[in-house]
C-alpha positions as a Python dict, from the first residue, in 0.01 Angstrom:
ca = {
    (1, 'M'): (0, 0, 0),
    (2, 'Q'): (125, -213, 295),
    (3, 'A'): (476, -364, 263),
    (4, 'M'): (584, -715, 406),
    (5, 'L'): (880, -713, 594),
    (6, 'H'): (1028, -1090, 606),
    (7, 'P'): (1137, -1164, 938),
    (8, 'G'): (1449, -1317, 816),
    (9, 'C'): (1558, -1016, 643),
    (10, 'A'): (1434, -758, 914),
    (11, 'V'): (1789, -711, 1066),
    (12, 'R'): (2045, -789, 787),
    (13, 'Y'): (1858, -625, 491),
    (14, 'R'): (1554, -429, 600),
    (15, 'L'): (1396, -548, 273),
    (16, 'L'): (1025, -437, 237),
    (17, 'I'): (823, -622, -44),
    (18, 'F'): (552, -406, -164),
    (19, 'A'): (420, -652, -424),
    (20, 'Y'): (535, -975, -611),
    (21, 'V'): (414, -1175, -910),
    (22, 'I'): (522, -1544, -940),
    (23, 'M'): (561, -1625, -1319),
    (24, 'L'): (620, -1995, -1463),
    (25, 'D'): (999, -1926, -1488),
    (26, 'H'): (1073, -1617, -1299),
    (27, 'L'): (928, -1369, -1039),
    (28, 'H'): (884, -992, -1027),
    (29, 'L'): (928, -789, -699),
    (30, 'L'): (873, -445, -607),
    (31, 'T'): (1090, -348, -323),
    (32, 'N'): (1245, -66, -136),
    (33, 'Q'): (1585, -226, -238),
    (34, 'P'): (1810, -113, 49),
    (35, 'K'): (2089, -341, -91),
    (36, 'T'): (2204, -398, -455),
    (37, 'S'): (1972, -596, -665),
    (38, 'A'): (2254, -869, -659),
    (39, 'E'): (2238, -877, -293),
    (40, 'V'): (1867, -898, -274),
    (41, 'L'): (1847, -1176, -531),
    (42, 'R'): (2109, -1375, -353),
    (43, 'Y'): (1944, -1349, -18),
    (44, 'L'): (1598, -1444, -159),
    (45, 'K'): (1719, -1736, -355),
    (46, 'G'): (1911, -1876, -32),
    (47, 'I'): (1616, -1836, 196),
    (48, 'T'): (1338, -1995, -61),
    (49, 'A'): (1570, -2285, -143),
    (50, 'R'): (1655, -2377, 204),
    (51, 'R'): (1291, -2347, 310),
    (52, 'T'): (1159, -2548, 11),
    (53, 'I'): (1418, -2809, 42),
    (54, 'D'): (1371, -2840, 408),
    (55, 'Y'): (985, -2878, 329),
    (56, 'L'): (1059, -3148, 100),
    (57, 'R'): (1272, -3341, 315),
    (58, 'Q'): (1051, -3308, 618),
    (59, 'N'): (749, -3432, 417),
    (60, 'N'): (949, -3709, 266),
    (61, 'F'): (898, -3595, -111),
    (62, 'Q'): (1164, -3786, -264),
    (63, 'S'): (1059, -3766, -592),
    (64, 'S'): (1064, -3378, -586),
    (65, 'L'): (1406, -3397, -423),
    (66, 'A'): (1537, -3639, -710),
    (67, 'K'): (1451, -3357, -941),
    (68, 'L'): (1652, -3093, -766),
    (69, 'Q'): (1961, -3319, -723),
    (70, 'H'): (2275, -3239, -886),
    (71, 'E'): (2651, -3307, -869),
    (72, 'S'): (2800, -3087, -607),
    (73, 'W'): (2923, -2783, -768),
    (74, 'K'): (2976, -2553, -486),
    (75, 'R'): (2970, -2575, -102),
    (76, 'D'): (2872, -2920, -123),
    (77, 'H'): (2499, -2853, -209),
    (78, 'K'): (2318, -3153, -287),
    (79, 'Y'): (2015, -2965, -441),
    (80, 'S'): (1938, -2653, -651),
    (81, 'L'): (1621, -2503, -647),
    (82, 'W'): (1743, -2209, -850),
    (83, 'Q'): (1939, -2182, -1195),
    (84, 'Q'): (2268, -2063, -1157),
    (85, 'E'): (2245, -1749, -1364),
    (86, 'K'): (2187, -1425, -1197),
    (87, 'S'): (1958, -1208, -1425),
    (88, 'V'): (1829, -931, -1215),
    (89, 'F'): (1710, -592, -1346),
    (90, 'S'): (1634, -300, -1139),
    (91, 'I'): (1359, -97, -1301),
    (92, 'Y'): (1437, 222, -1111),
    (93, 'S'): (1775, 347, -1021),
    (94, 'G'): (1968, 652, -1061),
    (95, 'N'): (2140, 518, -1373),
    (96, 'V'): (1802, 368, -1534),
    (97, 'H'): (1832, 560, -1856),
    (98, 'A'): (2227, 493, -1873),
    (99, 'E'): (2128, 114, -1830),
    (100, 'S'): (1849, 104, -2074),
    (101, 'K'): (2001, 377, -2307),
    (102, 'L'): (1680, 557, -2338),
    (103, 'P'): (1668, 931, -2369),
    (104, 'P'): (1584, 1101, -2031),
    (105, 'P'): (1215, 1203, -1997),
    (106, 'K'): (1132, 1538, -2107),
    (107, 'P'): (988, 1787, -1866),
    (108, 'S'): (627, 1866, -1884),
    (109, 'K'): (557, 2225, -2040),
    (110, 'G'): (195, 2243, -1923),
    (111, 'R'): (5, 2187, -1593),
    (112, 'V'): (-141, 1857, -1526),
    (113, 'G'): (-474, 1810, -1376),
}
C-alpha cells in the first residue's frame, strides 16, 4: 500500500494517509497518526477549508460562498466549511479497549494457517 504525504504537512506533521473515504457528512482516514487525532483533525480542517474557500473566491462562486458565510465567531473568519464540533475517533490506540469499554481480545490457543 502506498501512502500519500501531503506537502503541507511534510515538515510539521509527517502525516501519511494510507486510505480515505469521503461520505456525505463525514470522512474516514487511515493514517500513521504521528500526532493526536485532534491535532490531525485541526490541521486537515484548516487546510481543506482554506483551499476550498480560496478556490471558490478565485472562480467567483458567490452563491457557494454565501452558503458558507456566517457571523464572525472566531479570529474574524467570514466563512465556515466545517462544523464546529470536534468528533474524531481513533480506531487504534494503546487505550482502544478502555475507550470502547470492550474486553481485550483473547489470545489464540491454536495455530492459524
